[in-house]
Amino acid sequence: MYATPGAPPTGRSGPRRSAPAARPLAAAVHAGARGLFSRDPLLRNGHLLAVSSLVNAALGALFWVLATRWYDDAAVGLSYSALSAMLLLASIGQLNLSDFLIRFAPSAGRHTRRMVLTCYGVSAVASTAAAGAFLLLVPRAAPDLGFLRSPLPALCFVLATAAYAVFVMQDGALTALRRPGWVVAENIVFAVVKILLLGLGALLALATGILLSWAGALVVALLVANVVLLRHAVPRHERTSPDARRPAQPVRYAAADYAGSLFRMAAYTLVPLIVLNHLGPEQSAYYSLAWVVAYVLYLVTRNLGSSLVVEAVRSPERLVEHGRRVMRHSALLLGAGVAVLVAGAPLILDLFGEGYSDSGTNLLRLLALSALPNIVVSLAIDVSRARRRLRLAVGLQVALCVLVLGLTTALLPVMGITGAGVAWLAAECLLALPLLLGRARWLATGPADPREAS
């Protein structure tokens, strides 16, 4: 899963504007509450995961607001760049094994603990190697981060990268074992400890206090979450679901799924660089902030999709029913969310400082609208994962990457920063429309792969 260290450092807020209409927000809150308190694990678990993402985003933004108050601009800028690199390397190094656990841990039975620990080990080794390679390239790729090459910072950077990869995977394991409430709890623990350590570092006048706060919070969150996971959730799952179904060709599945995820990650992470190269750092900042806000809508769809995969593994005969419910429910929630963002875009961007509202309002509206066709694209990917029809899942992510990057490159010189929003909306629509018209092919009754039961 693509992650960011939170919203970039903020400036002064601009003039206040009128609040968005309350009716769409009320509809979203009502639908969310109904899902949270539902006895149906499909919606309840999906909504709890969405709550986790929202809490993480809100507390992450608060962390950076406090960082800008307690640390000088140079420390904030360098720390943000270092953490961005760490999260990207962790995302690469975790090999998308979080989604692998979501797909296969529900049916792993007595092999669940071994599967989780094996994924932890593989991901930690790969993330360590990725972080080490990055440090070797720092003098050329990011000379301003040269301080990371000193022995102690280098060791902390490598270990924190591996730890964050495991942190992401434990979310996948908890989701697979129907423990999304603990995903919420662990993210709250991580965020609160991180803010407390941030303040301690400021009191001690530590220039590396921002980085150390992340490292310390990761240690605490990993200990808390894995006590719950390995001492309670996994043993209970192994007792209640002792029959294990060994997945056929798991390495092949993991490799194909990882390849597809890399293309989606490229679409998420490379657009700011394209904006930077064409329009400069200021416009890149405006794009990044608008994307951080709009990406919350993408996370809601992704979280409901993760719940869909878990329930499809447990009850494959209900995949079509669950898929249709997720599509309808996502449309309701995101329709309300999009309405709020479209109406309140100027007010929301004003919170991040002068210039963001003037330059990014139309961009944020376009990015928010792109989340609606993304419901269909993401659902098709998740259904394909559940059925092990990864050719469609990989193909969609490759097409999304090519369309977004290609259209962004073509439209920026003509439309400015708004062209990036048009690129996202056009790319998602171009993929969603044929999927919606031909949904009988990928969302149909009956197994699509003879190995689906694995």
Short mmCIF file of C-alpha atoms in Angstrom, two decimals:
data_model
loop_
_atom_site.label_atom_id
_atom_site.label_comp_id
_atom_site.label_asym_id
_atom_site.label_seq_id
_atom_site.Cartn_x
_atom_site.Cartn_y
_atom_site.Cartn_z
CA MET A 1 0.00 0.00 0.00
CA TYR A 2 1.23 3.42 -0.92
CA ALA A 3 1.92 5.55 2.15
CA THR A 4 3.11 9.06 2.91
CA PRO A 5 4.59 10.40 6.14
CA GLY A 6 1.57 12.69 6.45
CA ALA A 7 0.67 16.06 5.06
CA PRO A 8 3.65 18.28 4.18
CA PRO A 9 4.50 21.13 6.52
CA THR A 10 1.77 23.74 6.51
CA GLY A 11 1.76 27.51 6.39
CA ARG A 12 -0.76 30.08 7.50
CA SER A 13 -4.36 29.45 6.79
CA GLY A 14 -6.12 31.82 4.43
CA PRO A 15 -9.51 33.47 4.74
CA ARG A 16 -12.35 31.23 5.81
CA ARG A 17 -15.07 30.33 3.34
CA SER A 18 -18.53 28.93 3.71
CA ALA A 19 -18.79 25.34 4.93
CA PRO A 20 -19.89 22.61 2.51
CA ALA A 21 -23.45 21.38 2.56
CA ALA A 22 -24.23 19.19 5.56
CA ARG A 23 -26.53 16.73 3.80
CA PRO A 24 -23.82 14.68 1.98
CA LEU A 25 -21.75 14.56 5.17
CA ALA A 26 -24.76 13.38 7.16
CA ALA A 27 -25.38 10.64 4.59
CA ALA A 28 -21.78 9.49 4.85
CA VAL A 29 -21.85 9.47 8.66
CA HIS A 30 -25.13 7.51 8.69
CA ALA A 31 -23.82 4.93 6.21
CA GLY A 32 -20.56 4.64 8.12
CA ALA A 33 -22.28 4.14 11.47
CA ARG A 34 -24.60 1.54 9.96
CA GLY A 35 -21.59 -0.35 8.59
CA LEU A 36 -19.59 -0.13 11.82
CA PHE A 37 -22.43 -1.54 13.92
CA SER A 38 -23.56 -4.08 11.35
CA ARG A 39 -23.25 -7.76 12.17
CA ASP A 40 -22.06 -8.33 8.62
CA PRO A 41 -18.24 -8.61 8.77
CA LEU A 42 -17.92 -7.47 5.14
CA LEU A 43 -19.08 -3.91 5.89
CA ARG A 44 -18.07 -3.73 9.54
CA ASN A 45 -14.46 -4.74 8.89
CA GLY A 46 -14.20 -2.55 5.81
CA HIS A 47 -15.47 0.45 7.73
CA LEU A 48 -13.12 -0.14 10.65
CA LEU A 49 -10.19 -0.24 8.21
CA ALA A 50 -11.42 3.00 6.67
CA VAL A 51 -11.64 4.56 10.13
CA SER A 52 -8.04 3.47 10.73
CA SER A 53 -6.92 5.24 7.56
CA LEU A 54 -8.83 8.41 8.45
CA VAL A 55 -7.45 8.49 11.99
CA ASN A 56 -3.94 7.89 10.70
CA ALA A 57 -4.28 10.71 8.16
CA ALA A 58 -5.68 13.17 10.73
CA LEU A 59 -3.07 12.42 13.39
CA GLY A 60 -0.34 12.41 10.74
CA ALA A 61 -1.34 15.92 9.69
CA LEU A 62 -1.31 17.01 13.37
CA PHE A 63 2.18 15.53 13.76
CA TRP A 64 3.54 17.70 10.94
CA VAL A 65 1.75 20.81 12.14
CA LEU A 66 3.44 20.35 15.54
CA ALA A 67 6.77 19.59 13.89
CA THR A 68 6.68 22.92 12.06
CA ARG A 69 6.07 24.66 15.40
CA TRP A 70 8.74 22.85 17.41
CA TYR A 71 11.58 22.36 14.89
CA ASP A 72 13.30 24.67 12.42
CA ASP A 73 12.50 24.53 8.71
CA ALA A 74 15.74 22.76 7.78
CA ALA A 75 15.15 19.92 10.24
CA VAL A 76 11.54 19.52 9.08
CA GLY A 77 12.47 19.50 5.40
CA LEU A 78 15.30 16.99 5.75
CA SER A 79 13.27 14.74 8.05
CA TYR A 80 10.27 14.76 5.71
CA SER A 81 12.49 13.81 2.77
CA ALA A 82 14.19 11.04 4.75
CA LEU A 83 10.86 9.61 5.94
CA SER A 84 9.41 9.77 2.44
CA ALA A 85 12.37 7.75 1.19
CA MET A 86 11.99 5.28 4.05
CA LEU A 87 8.29 4.70 3.38
CA LEU A 88 8.86 4.25 -0.35
CA LEU A 89 11.66 1.74 0.28
CA ALA A 90 9.50 -0.11 2.82
CA SER A 91 6.66 -0.26 0.31
CA ILE A 92 9.02 -1.72 -2.28
CA GLY A 93 10.67 -4.09 0.19
CA GLN A 94 7.49 -5.51 1.70
CA LEU A 95 6.85 -7.11 -1.73
CA ASN A 96 3.10 -6.56 -1.40
CA LEU A 97 3.04 -9.45 1.07
CA SER A 98 0.41 -7.58 3.09
CA ASP A 99 -2.08 -8.29 0.28
CA PHE A 100 -0.72 -11.84 0.07
CA LEU A 101 -1.63 -12.38 3.74
CA ILE A 102 -5.09 -10.88 3.19
CA ARG A 103 -5.64 -13.37 0.36
CA PHE A 104 -4.20 -16.55 1.91
CA ALA A 105 -4.06 -16.26 5.73
CA PRO A 106 -7.84 -16.75 6.17
CA SER A 107 -7.48 -20.29 4.78
CA ALA A 108 -4.01 -21.08 6.20
CA GLY A 109 -5.40 -22.92 9.25
CA ARG A 110 -2.67 -24.40 11.41
CA HIS A 111 0.00 -22.93 9.11
CA THR A 112 -1.05 -19.33 9.81
CA ARG A 113 1.76 -18.50 12.26
CA ARG A 114 4.39 -19.92 9.91
CA MET A 115 2.96 -17.96 6.98
CA VAL A 116 2.94 -14.68 8.92
CA LEU A 117 6.46 -15.10 10.27
CA THR A 118 7.80 -16.16 6.87
CA CYS A 119 6.33 -13.04 5.28
CA TYR A 120 7.82 -10.94 8.07
CA GLY A 121 11.27 -12.42 7.50
CA VAL A 122 11.23 -12.14 3.70
CA SER A 123 9.99 -8.57 3.83
CA ALA A 124 12.50 -7.51 6.48
CA VAL A 125 15.39 -8.89 4.41
CA ALA A 126 14.15 -7.26 1.19
CA SER A 127 13.53 -3.91 2.91
CA THR A 128 16.97 -3.99 4.53
CA ALA A 129 18.56 -4.62 1.14
CA ALA A 130 16.53 -1.79 -0.44
CA ALA A 131 17.50 0.65 2.31
CA GLY A 132 21.16 -0.34 2.06
CA ALA A 133 21.15 0.17 -1.71
CA PHE A 134 19.54 3.58 -1.27
CA LEU A 135 22.22 4.68 1.20
CA LEU A 136 24.88 3.75 -1.33
CA LEU A 137 23.15 5.94 -3.92
CA VAL A 138 22.51 8.92 -1.60
CA PRO A 139 25.54 10.96 -2.80
CA ARG A 140 24.10 11.01 -6.33
CA ALA A 141 20.36 10.54 -5.82
CA ALA A 142 19.81 12.75 -2.73
CA PRO A 143 22.99 14.51 -1.59
CA ASP A 144 21.08 16.58 0.99
CA LEU A 145 20.41 13.33 2.88
CA GLY A 146 24.11 12.65 3.27
CA PHE A 147 23.75 12.71 7.06
CA LEU A 148 22.03 9.31 6.78
CA ARG A 149 25.36 7.73 5.77
CA SER A 150 26.89 8.24 9.21
CA PRO A 151 27.09 4.92 11.11
CA LEU A 152 24.33 5.47 13.71
CA PRO A 153 21.82 7.26 11.42
CA ALA A 154 22.48 4.67 8.72
CA LEU A 155 21.76 1.79 11.11
CA CYS A 156 18.59 3.49 12.38
CA PHE A 157 17.41 4.21 8.81
CA VAL A 158 17.88 0.60 7.70
CA LEU A 159 16.20 -0.85 10.78
CA ALA A 160 13.32 1.63 10.62
CA THR A 161 12.72 0.75 6.95
CA ALA A 162 12.52 -2.96 7.76
CA ALA A 163 10.34 -2.24 10.80
CA TYR A 164 7.88 -0.19 8.77
CA ALA A 165 7.58 -2.98 6.20
CA VAL A 166 6.60 -5.36 9.03
CA PHE A 167 4.28 -2.67 10.42
CA VAL A 168 2.39 -2.63 7.10
CA MET A 169 2.23 -6.42 6.96
CA GLN A 170 0.84 -6.83 10.45
CA ASP A 171 -2.11 -4.72 9.29
CA GLY A 172 -2.64 -7.24 6.50
CA ALA A 173 -2.45 -10.15 8.95
CA LEU A 174 -4.90 -8.55 11.40
CA THR A 175 -7.27 -7.79 8.53
CA ALA A 176 -7.07 -11.37 7.26
CA LEU A 177 -7.92 -12.70 10.72
CA ARG A 178 -10.89 -10.33 11.09
CA ARG A 179 -9.25 -8.10 13.69
CA PRO A 180 -9.63 -4.66 12.06
CA GLY A 181 -10.36 -3.06 15.42
CA TRP A 182 -6.76 -3.72 16.37
CA VAL A 183 -5.62 -2.07 13.15
CA VAL A 184 -7.37 1.08 14.39
CA ALA A 185 -5.84 0.66 17.86
CA GLU A 186 -2.30 0.09 16.64
CA ASN A 187 -2.44 3.17 14.37
CA ILE A 188 -3.66 5.29 17.26
CA VAL A 189 -0.86 3.95 19.49
CA PHE A 190 1.69 4.65 16.75
CA ALA A 191 0.44 8.21 16.17
CA VAL A 192 0.13 9.16 19.86
CA VAL A 193 3.56 7.78 20.82
CA LYS A 194 5.06 9.50 17.78
CA ILE A 195 3.65 12.89 18.86
CA LEU A 196 4.80 12.40 22.48
CA LEU A 197 8.33 11.53 21.37
CA LEU A 198 8.29 14.46 18.97
CA GLY A 199 7.67 16.79 21.91
CA LEU A 200 10.37 15.07 23.98
CA GLY A 201 12.87 15.52 21.16
CA ALA A 202 12.00 19.20 20.93
CA LEU A 203 12.50 19.65 24.69
CA LEU A 204 15.92 17.99 24.43
CA ALA A 205 16.75 20.11 21.34
CA LEU A 206 17.50 17.03 19.22
CA ALA A 207 17.91 17.90 15.55
CA THR A 208 16.95 14.31 14.69
CA GLY A 209 13.94 14.33 17.01
CA ILE A 210 11.46 13.91 14.15
CA LEU A 211 13.19 10.79 12.85
CA LEU A 212 13.70 9.36 16.34
CA SER A 213 10.02 9.87 17.16
CA TRP A 214 9.09 7.68 14.18
CA ALA A 215 11.61 4.99 15.14
CA GLY A 216 10.48 4.88 18.77
CA ALA A 217 6.79 4.81 17.86
CA LEU A 218 7.40 1.96 15.42
CA VAL A 219 9.02 -0.14 18.17
CA VAL A 220 6.08 0.41 20.53
CA ALA A 221 3.42 -0.23 17.86
CA LEU A 222 5.15 -3.41 16.65
CA LEU A 223 5.37 -4.80 20.17
CA VAL A 224 1.73 -4.03 21.00
CA ALA A 225 0.27 -5.27 17.71
CA ASN A 226 2.29 -8.47 17.52
CA VAL A 227 1.46 -9.45 21.08
CA VAL A 228 -2.20 -9.27 20.04
CA LEU A 229 -1.55 -10.94 16.69
CA LEU A 230 0.78 -13.79 17.64
CA ARG A 231 -0.45 -14.53 21.17
CA HIS A 232 -4.19 -14.14 20.64
CA ALA A 233 -5.45 -13.69 17.07
CA VAL A 234 -3.30 -16.35 15.37
CA PRO A 235 -3.80 -19.10 18.02
CA ARG A 236 -7.54 -18.51 18.03
CA HIS A 237 -7.66 -18.64 14.23
CA GLU A 238 -5.67 -21.88 14.21
CA ARG A 239 -8.05 -23.41 16.76
CA THR A 240 -11.27 -22.35 15.05
CA SER A 241 -10.04 -23.02 11.48
CA PRO A 242 -7.64 -25.97 11.80
CA ASP A 243 -8.13 -27.24 8.24
CA ALA A 244 -5.42 -25.71 6.10
CA ARG A 245 -5.57 -25.21 2.36
CA ARG A 246 -2.07 -24.85 0.99
CA PRO A 247 -2.08 -22.25 -1.81
CA ALA A 248 -1.02 -23.50 -5.23
CA GLN A 249 2.05 -21.72 -6.62
CA PRO A 250 2.15 -19.00 -3.93
CA VAL A 251 5.46 -17.54 -5.15
CA ARG A 252 4.06 -17.09 -8.65
CA TYR A 253 0.96 -15.39 -7.24
CA ALA A 254 3.02 -13.12 -4.98
CA ALA A 255 5.38 -12.15 -7.81
CA ALA A 256 2.55 -11.28 -10.20
CA ASP A 257 0.60 -9.36 -7.56
CA TYR A 258 3.75 -7.46 -6.56
CA ALA A 259 4.49 -6.54 -10.17
CA GLY A 260 1.01 -5.06 -10.54
CA SER A 261 1.29 -3.14 -7.27
CA LEU A 262 4.55 -1.56 -8.42
CA PHE A 263 2.79 0.00 -11.41
CA ARG A 264 0.02 1.40 -9.22
CA MET A 265 2.62 2.74 -6.79
CA ALA A 266 4.45 4.35 -9.71
CA ALA A 267 1.27 6.17 -10.74
CA TYR A 268 0.86 7.46 -7.17
CA THR A 269 4.47 8.50 -6.59
CA LEU A 270 5.79 9.69 -9.96
CA VAL A 271 3.17 12.32 -10.78
CA PRO A 272 4.60 14.80 -8.20
CA LEU A 273 8.01 14.39 -9.84
CA ILE A 274 6.53 15.04 -13.30
CA VAL A 275 4.83 18.17 -11.93
CA LEU A 276 8.13 19.20 -10.33
CA ASN A 277 10.04 18.81 -13.59
CA HIS A 278 7.46 20.68 -15.69
CA LEU A 279 6.13 23.35 -13.32
CA GLY A 280 8.60 23.67 -10.43
CA PRO A 281 8.62 22.92 -6.69
CA GLU A 282 5.79 25.28 -5.72
CA GLN A 283 3.29 23.68 -8.09
CA SER A 284 4.51 20.23 -7.02
CA ALA A 285 3.68 21.16 -3.42
CA TYR A 286 0.19 22.27 -4.46
CA TYR A 287 -0.35 18.96 -6.29
CA SER A 288 0.97 16.90 -3.36
CA LEU A 289 -1.40 18.52 -0.86
CA ALA A 290 -4.43 18.04 -3.11
CA TRP A 291 -3.46 14.39 -3.66
CA VAL A 292 -3.02 13.76 0.09
CA VAL A 293 -6.59 14.97 0.68
CA ALA A 294 -8.19 13.16 -2.26
CA TYR A 295 -6.28 9.93 -1.60
CA VAL A 296 -8.39 9.40 1.54
CA LEU A 297 -11.28 8.52 -0.80
CA TYR A 298 -9.09 5.98 -2.58
CA LEU A 299 -8.23 4.44 0.79
CA VAL A 300 -11.91 3.92 1.64
CA THR A 301 -12.34 1.90 -1.56
CA ARG A 302 -9.15 -0.05 -0.91
CA ASN A 303 -10.18 -0.89 2.65
CA LEU A 304 -13.60 -2.17 1.61
CA GLY A 305 -11.84 -4.20 -1.10
CA SER A 306 -9.53 -5.81 1.46
CA SER A 307 -12.55 -6.85 3.50
CA LEU A 308 -14.12 -8.25 0.32
CA VAL A 309 -11.06 -10.43 -0.38
CA VAL A 310 -11.06 -11.82 3.18
CA GLU A 311 -14.75 -12.70 3.05
CA ALA A 312 -14.43 -14.14 -0.46
CA VAL A 313 -11.75 -16.55 0.74
CA ARG A 314 -13.98 -17.67 3.61
CA SER A 315 -17.14 -17.88 1.47
CA PRO A 316 -16.17 -18.01 -2.23
CA GLU A 317 -19.75 -18.81 -3.25
CA ARG A 318 -20.79 -15.32 -2.06
CA LEU A 319 -18.15 -13.39 -4.00
CA VAL A 320 -20.58 -11.98 -6.57
CA GLU A 321 -23.06 -10.94 -3.87
CA HIS A 322 -20.31 -9.32 -1.80
CA GLY A 323 -18.82 -7.62 -4.83
CA ARG A 324 -22.10 -5.99 -5.77
CA ARG A 325 -22.69 -4.86 -2.18
CA VAL A 326 -19.22 -3.33 -1.98
CA MET A 327 -19.80 -1.48 -5.25
CA ARG A 328 -23.14 -0.06 -4.08
CA HIS A 329 -21.89 0.81 -0.62
CA SER A 330 -18.67 2.40 -1.90
CA ALA A 331 -20.68 4.50 -4.34
CA LEU A 332 -22.87 5.77 -1.49
CA LEU A 333 -19.98 6.63 0.82
CA LEU A 334 -17.73 8.10 -1.84
CA GLY A 335 -20.57 9.99 -3.47
CA ALA A 336 -21.07 11.83 -0.19
CA GLY A 337 -17.33 12.28 0.29
CA VAL A 338 -16.83 13.62 -3.21
CA ALA A 339 -19.69 16.08 -2.73
CA VAL A 340 -18.02 17.37 0.46
CA LEU A 341 -14.61 17.76 -1.20
CA VAL A 342 -16.01 19.41 -4.32
CA ALA A 343 -18.02 21.91 -2.28
CA GLY A 344 -15.39 22.46 0.39
CA ALA A 345 -12.18 22.33 -1.66
CA PRO A 346 -11.26 26.02 -1.17
CA LEU A 347 -11.89 25.88 2.58
CA ILE A 348 -9.93 22.63 2.99
CA LEU A 349 -6.91 23.86 1.03
CA ASP A 350 -6.92 27.18 2.88
CA LEU A 351 -5.90 25.24 5.99
CA PHE A 352 -2.54 24.43 4.39
CA GLY A 353 -1.49 27.98 3.68
CA GLU A 354 -1.76 30.80 1.20
CA GLY A 355 -1.69 29.84 -2.46
CA TYR A 356 -2.93 26.28 -2.03
CA SER A 357 -6.58 27.24 -2.44
CA ASP A 358 -6.01 29.52 -5.43
CA SER A 359 -3.86 26.99 -7.30
CA GLY A 360 -5.27 23.65 -6.16
CA THR A 361 -9.06 24.00 -5.85
CA ASN A 362 -9.93 22.73 -9.33
CA LEU A 363 -7.23 20.08 -9.05
CA LEU A 364 -8.66 18.74 -5.78
CA ARG A 365 -12.15 18.63 -7.27
CA LEU A 366 -10.96 16.63 -10.27
CA LEU A 367 -8.97 14.23 -8.09
CA ALA A 368 -12.01 13.73 -5.84
CA LEU A 369 -14.22 12.99 -8.85
CA SER A 370 -11.67 10.43 -10.08
CA ALA A 371 -12.33 8.39 -6.92
CA LEU A 372 -15.79 7.47 -8.25
CA PRO A 373 -14.68 5.50 -11.35
CA ASN A 374 -11.83 4.14 -9.23
CA ILE A 375 -14.49 2.18 -7.30
CA VAL A 376 -15.03 -0.04 -10.35
CA VAL A 377 -11.33 -0.34 -11.19
CA SER A 378 -10.34 -1.28 -7.63
CA LEU A 379 -13.23 -3.70 -7.27
CA ALA A 380 -12.21 -5.50 -10.47
CA ILE A 381 -8.64 -5.78 -9.14
CA ASP A 382 -9.81 -7.15 -5.77
CA VAL A 383 -12.21 -9.66 -7.37
CA SER A 384 -9.37 -10.80 -9.62
CA ARG A 385 -7.12 -11.28 -6.60
CA ALA A 386 -9.78 -13.26 -4.78
CA ARG A 387 -10.23 -15.51 -7.82
CA ARG A 388 -6.50 -15.61 -8.66
CA ARG A 389 -7.11 -14.12 -12.10
CA LEU A 390 -4.09 -11.87 -11.76
CA ARG A 391 -3.75 -11.22 -15.47
CA LEU A 392 -6.67 -8.80 -15.26
CA ALA A 393 -5.43 -7.25 -11.98
CA VAL A 394 -1.92 -6.65 -13.32
CA GLY A 395 -3.21 -5.44 -16.67
CA LEU A 396 -5.47 -2.85 -15.05
CA GLN A 397 -2.66 -1.49 -12.88
CA VAL A 398 -0.25 -1.30 -15.82
CA ALA A 399 -2.88 0.50 -17.90
CA LEU A 400 -3.63 2.91 -15.06
CA CYS A 401 0.06 3.76 -14.69
CA VAL A 402 0.60 4.29 -18.42
CA LEU A 403 -2.54 6.41 -18.82
CA VAL A 404 -1.95 8.60 -15.76
CA LEU A 405 1.73 9.26 -16.43
CA GLY A 406 1.24 9.71 -20.17
CA LEU A 407 -1.75 12.04 -19.88
CA THR A 408 -0.11 14.04 -17.09
CA THR A 409 3.01 14.59 -19.19
CA ALA A 410 0.91 15.66 -22.19
CA LEU A 411 -1.54 17.93 -20.31
CA LEU A 412 0.70 19.81 -17.85
CA PRO A 413 2.26 22.11 -20.49
CA VAL A 414 -1.21 22.93 -21.82
CA MET A 415 -3.39 23.11 -18.69
CA GLY A 416 -0.91 23.62 -15.88
CA ILE A 417 -1.41 21.79 -12.59
CA THR A 418 -5.09 21.18 -13.42
CA GLY A 419 -3.89 18.86 -16.19
CA ALA A 420 -2.80 16.32 -13.57
CA GLY A 421 -6.35 16.19 -12.21
CA VAL A 422 -7.78 15.79 -15.71
CA ALA A 423 -5.28 12.97 -16.31
CA TRP A 424 -6.42 11.05 -13.22
CA LEU A 425 -10.12 11.50 -13.97
CA ALA A 426 -9.72 10.56 -17.65
CA ALA A 427 -7.56 7.51 -16.88
CA GLU A 428 -9.97 6.14 -14.27
CA CYS A 429 -12.98 6.72 -16.55
CA LEU A 430 -11.29 5.08 -19.55
CA LEU A 431 -10.72 1.94 -17.46
CA ALA A 432 -13.98 1.95 -15.48
CA LEU A 433 -16.38 2.35 -18.41
CA PRO A 434 -15.54 -0.92 -20.23
CA LEU A 435 -15.32 -2.73 -16.87
CA LEU A 436 -18.76 -1.51 -15.91
CA LEU A 437 -20.28 -2.43 -19.27
CA GLY A 438 -18.60 -5.85 -19.25
CA ARG A 439 -18.96 -6.64 -15.55
CA ALA A 440 -20.61 -9.96 -16.33
CA ARG A 441 -17.19 -11.21 -17.45
CA TRP A 442 -15.24 -10.46 -14.26
CA LEU A 443 -18.06 -10.34 -11.68
CA ALA A 444 -19.93 -13.50 -12.54
CA THR A 445 -21.18 -16.54 -10.65
CA GLY A 446 -18.89 -19.53 -10.56
CA PRO A 447 -15.15 -19.99 -10.06
CA ALA A 448 -12.93 -18.35 -12.63
CA ASP A 449 -9.85 -20.38 -11.80
CA PRO A 450 -9.64 -24.07 -10.85
CA ARG A 451 -7.22 -23.08 -8.07
CA GLU A 452 -9.69 -20.59 -6.59
CA ALA A 453 -10.36 -22.84 -3.63
CA SER A 454 -6.70 -22.65 -2.65
#
